[in-house]
Structures are given as structure tokens and as C-alpha cells.
């Protein structure tokens, strides 16, 4: 990773880096500068960028303050990554309550985007499991925020996109596990109708659900994919060590150029790899949750121009046709990526004012940057999301218009009262323009 | 269980090394000059699973405090299986050129202080008849370059000292390792623009612990610096003196 870039490597910006290394050290905020916390830069668009401003880099803030092995309460500095957290807690029989599809994110970043995972329908967002954190404001004040104290700032900072101040440390409630294994099952579905059926039928019995969707094929293969569901293994520890190297998803980085044909081939291979209707296996949590992490810096395969990610949620009221309309548009463009992800969110509320997840189905995929053509596609998808009454995810966005942003996040005005006067981001300047 | 003494424990690289030993459930004794930083590192290592951790605040330039320090570490740890000496400073070369006092202080911290520590530690370890003494020098000590020869000479002196000490202690079962990092992303290099040659502190630490486990003599971290320095050391002086780096 190079500092000061986002994962999509777009847009290109220029900012000064100010490393924050120690909790106790004060930061000198200068009145003519604009600041933004920066975690691991795993956001795709511009929410972790601050063109012409200062990025407060937090990768040095990576110490654990306390870890109660009995209660599973972890207090750590905000730059600590989920990767490091897991290294410590899994052997002690604990797991993170919610994890995104990469473990290379910081705790601060997980809070500021209020990330969600495959267990959204059972556990909600990351913010629901945050017991407290300290917020450093540019005034030098350090505020303890929790559901009981500085409640409003607590709610504004979860999904607060780094704009309310720097989270210096956070306390999180972990959840107990028996071992590092996941009992998983993958089920082929042949169209979107069947996806909704399987998804609905899996919610009760499976803690984790997600689907991979073929977003290239049309005709009879339109809307096909593989549904993956799983639970933490209840067996005694040590049993599933060996399966760590077994990748649940074949993400051998394509060493060849990404184009329509290779992407098509990948999608077909992926779908046809699984011959049976359904396959059960016991896998280590790494390939289950983090298939892409096996290929470090995989974002570079898209080259210097970078790529865009698109993620929206479409509400149940939009109907199932909304999703197929959108997918049809993507298939027709021939511009879709080699991994599209589909998941139904649950209805558990987040404390975060500006939290993205809400009931409905979320669709998420990459687009290599082919210039103008791709830009048109992104704008089109933004417009469709709005038309269907959905919302787009700031962590994955470089395109939504200011007008649409306000539709997607109706609390934005209330939220903006809590923004620290010295903090700003490229994203915020774009959507509040 | 290993008993590990880490001197300069708040250094970016040393903190990562200590994490690895904490995960191995070792007993750790930490030394650094800043009490607030040291307390943060101490609780981190406890939370990560260290068997027990003790810490002492000392400005390591004060060599007269070293004997008591080594004694305190030995009392707490019982024996010294692994010792890492990591503290150091990286001055601005240009400032040293007009300020001899600065150069002198660099030599005190980077050369005299570790030499004093090694002198006391060597005798303790020789008596116990085993253990590993790992000291962080630098690739910069392999050849003086115009852009950082004051720092380079402090590390060159240290490397020479360690090479002699290694030979003295080898027959007694004590392994002395000269660790030579290349560019590592820590507070020391915060002002330097990061290029592809930069390693993360965690990567460097993994290399250091591997070298300690394998009882190596000299360890370039990451290993490819061995090749780079081989070339740099063999550039003829007539050419080298024209190089700007
Ligand atoms: C392969 C991959 C898969 C992903 N899968 C998912 C997924 O399944 N679900 C999901 O929700 N997201 C997912 N994401 C997105 C990612 O989880 C979020 O973008 C996350 O916020 C990144 O964390 P980070 O530490 O890299 O933060 P950055 O990207 O560096 O920053 C993100 C935001 O957090 C703020 N921030 C960072 N640190 C602090 C702090 N200490 N205090 C205050 N604000 C701070 C920044 O200012 C910025 O606004 C995925 C990303 C990748 C690359
Ligand atoms: N980073 C690199 O690229 C690189 C390359 C080659 C070699 N090295 C060497 O690697 C070692 C570790 O450095 P680092 O990269 O981890 O840098 P670092 O994070 O800056 O660590 C240097 C440490 O030395 C401590 N220190 C300096 N003077 C001291 C004194 N008088 N008494 C006690 N402690 C003192 C500092 O304490 P404070 O925190 O209190 O200031 C700091 O913790 C150093 O010997 C360095 O020369 C580094």
C-alpha cells in the first residue's frame, strides 16, 4: 500500500502526511490547514483522501491497551488492524463481531465507515459493537464517547467518515468462538429469483451469508451465481488447522490483462467450478472471510488508472425487478468486473447517524477505469440507485452527486453540525458542494 | 519460555520484535527513555500474551547507569536468552557538518552507549554460557556515503565492535548478531519519502526474529540488502567519491 492513496487508486490527490504515533502526544492543528484521519486506505474512492490537506496517518497507533480474555472486551488504539486483532484474539477464543471482506482495515476506519459484513442480518454493523472511544478534536479536547457519554458525537462519529475528529482508541465487544473454523456451504443459484429464495431461507440458520454473482453472462445464464453461507464451527479447538490454505474462492490473480473476454472466462470458470448444486466444507476463517486478501495489493492488477467500485443498497420496496434492471445494465455494458457480490441486509439499526446499511439487497462490484465510458456507467448507476430509492456506500464511492448524497443520507444536515471545523475530506467537499 | 531483554523498546522496529515475543508468551524486560511511551508498549505486550513484562526508564546515553540496568534485567528475567539493542538516532548530515557537538552526541547514542551495554551484557552472558545478543547496526555502516557518513560511521564502529565480540563469545555458546536493516518505515524515517525499497517495521521485525532463531552472525533485513551492499562495497573509490548519494 502506498500512503495517501485510496484502494481504487482514484482520484489522484496530493496531501501532506502527519504520522500519529502515540496516544499521549498532542497534535498541533494549524488553523489554515484541513485534516483527515487515514487508516489503511482500504476505502475505494475519496472518503479517505484530503487533496491539498493533511492526512493524519494512524498506522503507528497500533497498540492494544487492554484485552479481557474472560469478557472479550478489547480496548485498542485506533490504527490497529483487524488482521492484528485476529492474531491476538482468535487463539484466545474470540472473534471480531463484524468484519468487512478484507482484514487489512483499521479499527478507526471500521468505525468511521461503520462497516458491515456477511453477518449484517444477525449482528448489524460494526458500530453496534463499539462500547466507547476517545475522540480528539482540533481544539485539543479529548472526549470520551459512548452510548452513555457524549452520545451525539458517538452517533455522529460512527459512520462519521473521519470528519468529526480523530478516534484515538476504541473499546469493542468481541464474540466468543470455539475454534478458527467455519462450517460453510455453497449453493448454486440459476437466477435472481432463486437467489432471493435461498437468501430468505438461510437467514435464520446461518450467521453469515453472501453471494457471488455472475455479472457478465446474459441469456439463460443471466443472474446466476453461488450463494455462500456459514457458521462458526462448534467443534473443539485445533480441529481445522489444516484447511487454512484451502481457498474457498479461486482468486489466482489474473496475470493477464483484464478485458471483456478474460472477465467472461473467469465468471464462467467460477460458476462451473462447482459441479454439484451444493457443497459443504469446513474451512479456516481466512479464505471464508478474506478470499481477496490472499492476493496482497490485488488492486494493482487494474493498473495505474485504477478502478471504481460501486456498491448500492436497494430497498425491498423497489422490488426484485430493480436489481435485475441494474444487473441488465451492467451486463449490457460489458464492463463488469470479475467479482460481484450480493447480500441481503437485515433491519438491525446502527447507532451511526450516517450509516449506510439499511434493509434491502446490496450489490457490489468493480469496474476497471476505461475513462469516459466507465464514468458514464458510474453516473448511470448512481441515477438508477436514486430512482429505486436506494443508497450508495461512501466507502466505495467516487461518483455520487451532491444532490444524490443528500437523498441517500437524509441526516446529513444534522450530521454536519458535528463536523470538526479543522477536518474535511475530498469526499465531503465533493458531496457538500 | 524465552527470557527477553529489549533495550530501546519504544523504537518502531523493537516494538514489532517485542510483539512477536509476546505472542510466544515470553517474559520481557523493556528499557526506554520515555515513560509514557514505555507504559503504552508495556500494556500492549501484556495484552498480547506475554508471560510477564517489566520496564525501566533510562536515558541510555548515561552509561554509568548501565551496570545497574543489566543487573535489574537479570534479576527480573532470571537468565538472558535473547537481548536486543535497538536504540539509535538518525541526525541530519548537513547539521553535523557545522556542529561537531551534534556529531559527538550521535556517536554517544549510536556507538558508545551500545558498546557500554554490550561490555556488561557480554560478561553476564559469558558466565551464563548461552543466549543471543542481537544489536541493530545498519547497512549505512558498510560504507561511508556523503549523504550520511556521520550516522554511517557510528554504525560502522558498532559493526566492527560486534564482529570482534562475536568471535570472543562464540566458543562460550553466546551468539552475537549484527542486524543490518535497510530502509524501514519507522519514526526515524518519517521525513524520508517512501520508495519501493522500504520495508515495514513488522517485516523487518520478522527478519530479526528469524535471524535470532537461526543463530545467524550478520543479518541484512530484508535479506536483499546483502546484494545491494555487496555492490556498493565494491564500487572503486575513484568512482564512489563522485557519487552524490
Ligand atoms: C477487498 C475489500 C473488501 C471490502 N469489503 C467490505 C465489506 O464487506 N463491508 C464494508 O463495509 N466495507 C468493505 N470494504 C471497505 C472497507 O472496509 C472500508 O473502506 C474501511 O473503512 C477501510 O478502513 P481503513 O482503515 O482502510 O480506513 P481508510 O480507508 O483509510 O479510511 C476510511 C474512513 O475512515 C476514517 N478514519 C480512519 N481512521 C480513523 C480514525 N482513527 N478516526 C476517525 N476516522 C478515521 C477516514 O477519515 C475515512 O473517512 C472493503 C474494502 C476492500 C479493499
Ligand atoms: N529505520 C530505518 O530505516 C533504519 C535503518 C537501519 C538501521 N536502523 C536502526 O534501527 C534501530 C531502531 O530504529 P527505528 O527505525 O526503530 O527508529 P525509531 O523508532 O526512531 O527508534 C529509535 C529509538 O531509539 C531511542 N533512543 C534514542 N536515543 C536514546 C537514548 N539516549 N536513550 C534511550 N533511548 C533512545 C528512541 O527513543 P524515543 O522514542 O524516546 O525517542 C527510539 O525509541 C536504530 O538503531 C536505528 O539506527 C534504522
PDB file of C-alpha atoms in Angstrom, chain A residues 266-398:
ATOM      1  CA  UNK A 266     -13.324 -16.049 -15.143  1.00  0.00           C
ATOM      2  CA  UNK A 267     -17.025 -15.765 -14.452  1.00  0.00           C
ATOM      3  CA  UNK A 268     -17.791 -18.974 -16.311  1.00  0.00           C
ATOM      4  CA  UNK A 269     -14.997 -20.924 -14.680  1.00  0.00           C
ATOM      5  CA  UNK A 270     -16.041 -19.704 -11.284  1.00  0.00           C
ATOM      6  CA  UNK A 271     -19.617 -20.757 -11.761  1.00  0.00           C
ATOM      7  CA  UNK A 272     -18.788 -24.093 -13.333  1.00  0.00           C
ATOM      8  CA  UNK A 273     -16.096 -24.943 -10.843  1.00  0.00           C
ATOM      9  CA  UNK A 274     -18.805 -26.128  -8.562  1.00  0.00           C
ATOM     10  CA  UNK A 275     -20.484 -29.089 -10.228  1.00  0.00           C
ATOM     11  CA  UNK A 276     -22.903 -30.095  -7.543  1.00  0.00           C
ATOM     12  CA  UNK A 277     -25.839 -27.982  -6.512  1.00  0.00           C
ATOM     13  CA  UNK A 278     -24.465 -27.603  -3.028  1.00  0.00           C
ATOM     14  CA  UNK A 279     -21.145 -28.317  -1.327  1.00  0.00           C
ATOM     15  CA  UNK A 280     -20.385 -28.326   2.377  1.00  0.00           C
ATOM     16  CA  UNK A 281     -16.943 -27.933   3.884  1.00  0.00           C
ATOM     17  CA  UNK A 282     -15.075 -26.903   6.964  1.00  0.00           C
ATOM     18  CA  UNK A 283     -12.674 -24.060   6.171  1.00  0.00           C
ATOM     19  CA  UNK A 284     -10.400 -21.756   8.092  1.00  0.00           C
ATOM     20  CA  UNK A 285     -11.933 -18.312   8.602  1.00  0.00           C
ATOM     21  CA  UNK A 286      -9.342 -16.628   6.397  1.00  0.00           C
ATOM     22  CA  UNK A 287     -10.435 -17.954   2.999  1.00  0.00           C
ATOM     23  CA  UNK A 288     -14.067 -17.684   4.074  1.00  0.00           C
ATOM     24  CA  UNK A 289     -13.979 -14.021   5.031  1.00  0.00           C
ATOM     25  CA  UNK A 290     -10.964 -12.749   3.157  1.00  0.00           C
ATOM     26  CA  UNK A 291     -10.597 -14.518  -0.199  1.00  0.00           C
ATOM     27  CA  UNK A 292      -9.069 -11.415  -1.780  1.00  0.00           C
ATOM     28  CA  UNK A 293      -6.504 -10.884   0.949  1.00  0.00           C
ATOM     29  CA  UNK A 294      -4.644 -13.924  -0.332  1.00  0.00           C
ATOM     30  CA  UNK A 295      -3.505 -11.703  -3.175  1.00  0.00           C
ATOM     31  CA  UNK A 296      -1.844  -8.744  -1.492  1.00  0.00           C
ATOM     32  CA  UNK A 297      -2.224  -5.453  -3.313  1.00  0.00           C
ATOM     33  CA  UNK A 298      -4.518  -7.042  -5.859  1.00  0.00           C
ATOM     34  CA  UNK A 299      -5.819  -3.584  -6.723  1.00  0.00           C
ATOM     35  CA  UNK A 300      -2.674  -3.108  -8.786  1.00  0.00           C
ATOM     36  CA  UNK A 301      -3.856  -5.518 -11.452  1.00  0.00           C
ATOM     37  CA  UNK A 302      -6.081  -2.730 -12.671  1.00  0.00           C
ATOM     38  CA  UNK A 303      -3.015  -0.696 -13.485  1.00  0.00           C
ATOM     39  CA  UNK A 304      -2.236   2.928 -12.868  1.00  0.00           C
ATOM     40  CA  UNK A 305      -5.564   4.307 -13.977  1.00  0.00           C
ATOM     41  CA  UNK A 306      -7.122   2.474 -11.098  1.00  0.00           C
ATOM     42  CA  UNK A 307     -10.681   1.283 -10.917  1.00  0.00           C
ATOM     43  CA  UNK A 308     -14.012   2.082  -9.397  1.00  0.00           C
ATOM     44  CA  UNK A 309     -16.098   0.122  -7.072  1.00  0.00           C
ATOM     45  CA  UNK A 310     -19.818   0.502  -6.974  1.00  0.00           C
ATOM     46  CA  UNK A 311     -21.939  -0.523  -4.018  1.00  0.00           C
ATOM     47  CA  UNK A 312     -25.552   0.312  -3.509  1.00  0.00           C
ATOM     48  CA  UNK A 313     -28.413  -0.970  -1.438  1.00  0.00           C
ATOM     49  CA  UNK A 314     -31.870  -1.267  -2.994  1.00  0.00           C
ATOM     50  CA  UNK A 315     -34.824  -1.224  -0.610  1.00  0.00           C
ATOM     51  CA  UNK A 316     -37.414  -4.029  -0.570  1.00  0.00           C
ATOM     52  CA  UNK A 317     -39.962  -1.512  -1.860  1.00  0.00           C
ATOM     53  CA  UNK A 318     -38.028  -1.200  -5.119  1.00  0.00           C
ATOM     54  CA  UNK A 319     -38.928  -4.802  -5.826  1.00  0.00           C
ATOM     55  CA  UNK A 320     -36.805  -7.557  -7.238  1.00  0.00           C
ATOM     56  CA  UNK A 321     -37.022  -6.113 -10.705  1.00  0.00           C
ATOM     57  CA  UNK A 322     -34.893  -3.146  -9.631  1.00  0.00           C
ATOM     58  CA  UNK A 323     -31.939  -5.445  -9.073  1.00  0.00           C
ATOM     59  CA  UNK A 324     -32.375  -7.212 -12.384  1.00  0.00           C
ATOM     60  CA  UNK A 325     -32.756  -3.881 -14.203  1.00  0.00           C
ATOM     61  CA  UNK A 326     -29.492  -2.750 -12.753  1.00  0.00           C
ATOM     62  CA  UNK A 327     -27.754  -6.026 -13.480  1.00  0.00           C
ATOM     63  CA  UNK A 328     -29.040  -5.964 -17.050  1.00  0.00           C
ATOM     64  CA  UNK A 329     -27.478  -2.532 -17.480  1.00  0.00           C
ATOM     65  CA  UNK A 330     -24.142  -3.803 -16.170  1.00  0.00           C
ATOM     66  CA  UNK A 331     -24.173  -6.934 -18.325  1.00  0.00           C
ATOM     67  CA  UNK A 332     -25.056  -4.872 -21.400  1.00  0.00           C
ATOM     68  CA  UNK A 333     -22.127  -2.524 -20.764  1.00  0.00           C
ATOM     69  CA  UNK A 334     -19.756  -5.495 -20.955  1.00  0.00           C
ATOM     70  CA  UNK A 335     -17.731  -3.571 -18.418  1.00  0.00           C
ATOM     71  CA  UNK A 336     -18.485  -5.562 -15.269  1.00  0.00           C
ATOM     72  CA  UNK A 337     -15.789  -6.959 -13.077  1.00  0.00           C
ATOM     73  CA  UNK A 338     -14.821 -10.467 -12.230  1.00  0.00           C
ATOM     74  CA  UNK A 339     -16.307 -10.449  -8.765  1.00  0.00           C
ATOM     75  CA  UNK A 340     -19.716  -9.082  -7.957  1.00  0.00           C
ATOM     76  CA  UNK A 341     -21.191  -9.586  -4.545  1.00  0.00           C
ATOM     77  CA  UNK A 342     -24.790  -9.699  -3.482  1.00  0.00           C
ATOM     78  CA  UNK A 343     -26.213  -9.758   0.014  1.00  0.00           C
ATOM     79  CA  UNK A 344     -29.442  -9.034   1.808  1.00  0.00           C
ATOM     80  CA  UNK A 345     -29.072  -6.657   4.751  1.00  0.00           C
ATOM     81  CA  UNK A 346     -31.114  -7.138   7.903  1.00  0.00           C
ATOM     82  CA  UNK A 347     -33.024  -4.489   9.817  1.00  0.00           C
ATOM     83  CA  UNK A 348     -30.865  -4.106  12.931  1.00  0.00           C
ATOM     84  CA  UNK A 349     -30.350  -0.360  13.427  1.00  0.00           C
ATOM     85  CA  UNK A 350     -26.904   1.196  13.795  1.00  0.00           C
ATOM     86  CA  UNK A 351     -26.085   3.926  16.297  1.00  0.00           C
ATOM     87  CA  UNK A 352     -24.361   5.748  13.415  1.00  0.00           C
ATOM     88  CA  UNK A 353     -26.330   8.692  12.059  1.00  0.00           C
ATOM     89  CA  UNK A 354     -24.860   8.359   8.592  1.00  0.00           C
ATOM     90  CA  UNK A 355     -24.633   4.593   8.466  1.00  0.00           C
ATOM     91  CA  UNK A 356     -25.045   3.129   5.001  1.00  0.00           C
ATOM     92  CA  UNK A 357     -26.608  -0.327   5.533  1.00  0.00           C
ATOM     93  CA  UNK A 358     -30.392  -0.438   5.621  1.00  0.00           C
ATOM     94  CA  UNK A 359     -32.909  -3.161   4.827  1.00  0.00           C
ATOM     95  CA  UNK A 360     -32.719  -4.349   1.263  1.00  0.00           C
ATOM     96  CA  UNK A 361     -30.302  -6.042  -1.070  1.00  0.00           C
ATOM     97  CA  UNK A 362     -26.788  -4.735  -1.595  1.00  0.00           C
ATOM     98  CA  UNK A 363     -24.852  -5.159  -4.837  1.00  0.00           C
ATOM     99  CA  UNK A 364     -21.133  -4.532  -5.049  1.00  0.00           C
ATOM    100  CA  UNK A 365     -18.686  -4.793  -7.954  1.00  0.00           C
ATOM    101  CA  UNK A 366     -15.574  -3.336  -9.593  1.00  0.00           C
ATOM    102  CA  UNK A 367     -15.154  -1.536 -12.868  1.00  0.00           C
ATOM    103  CA  UNK A 368     -11.742  -1.074 -14.427  1.00  0.00           C
ATOM    104  CA  UNK A 369     -11.277   2.582 -15.323  1.00  0.00           C
ATOM    105  CA  UNK A 370     -11.674   2.894 -19.088  1.00  0.00           C
ATOM    106  CA  UNK A 371     -12.104   6.645 -18.925  1.00  0.00           C
ATOM    107  CA  UNK A 372     -15.222   8.369 -20.160  1.00  0.00           C
ATOM    108  CA  UNK A 373     -17.145   5.178 -20.855  1.00  0.00           C
ATOM    109  CA  UNK A 374     -16.755   3.960 -17.285  1.00  0.00           C
ATOM    110  CA  UNK A 375     -17.579   7.388 -15.889  1.00  0.00           C
ATOM    111  CA  UNK A 376     -20.890   7.297 -17.789  1.00  0.00           C
ATOM    112  CA  UNK A 377     -21.626   3.878 -16.360  1.00  0.00           C
ATOM    113  CA  UNK A 378     -20.970   5.038 -12.797  1.00  0.00           C
ATOM    114  CA  UNK A 379     -23.220   8.056 -13.253  1.00  0.00           C
ATOM    115  CA  UNK A 380     -25.902   5.879 -14.714  1.00  0.00           C
ATOM    116  CA  UNK A 381     -25.758   3.506 -11.741  1.00  0.00           C
ATOM    117  CA  UNK A 382     -25.937   6.428  -9.318  1.00  0.00           C
ATOM    118  CA  UNK A 383     -29.034   7.686 -11.107  1.00  0.00           C
ATOM    119  CA  UNK A 384     -30.650   4.243 -11.050  1.00  0.00           C
ATOM    120  CA  UNK A 385     -29.919   3.845  -7.341  1.00  0.00           C
ATOM    121  CA  UNK A 386     -31.664   7.113  -6.685  1.00  0.00           C
ATOM    122  CA  UNK A 387     -34.585   6.221  -8.905  1.00  0.00           C
ATOM    123  CA  UNK A 388     -35.102   2.987  -6.949  1.00  0.00           C
ATOM    124  CA  UNK A 389     -34.957   4.783  -3.610  1.00  0.00           C
ATOM    125  CA  UNK A 390     -31.664   3.121  -2.682  1.00  0.00           C
ATOM    126  CA  UNK A 391     -28.372   4.476  -1.409  1.00  0.00           C
ATOM    127  CA  UNK A 392     -24.695   4.307  -2.310  1.00  0.00           C
ATOM    128  CA  UNK A 393     -21.848   3.464   0.054  1.00  0.00           C
ATOM    129  CA  UNK A 394     -19.389   6.345   0.638  1.00  0.00           C
ATOM    130  CA  UNK A 395     -16.543   3.883   1.419  1.00  0.00           C
ATOM    131  CA  UNK A 396     -16.753   2.650  -2.159  1.00  0.00           C
ATOM    132  CA  UNK A 397     -17.645   5.781  -3.988  1.00  0.00           C
ATOM    133  CA  UNK A 398     -16.005   8.352  -6.215  1.00  0.00           C
TER     134      UNK A 398
END
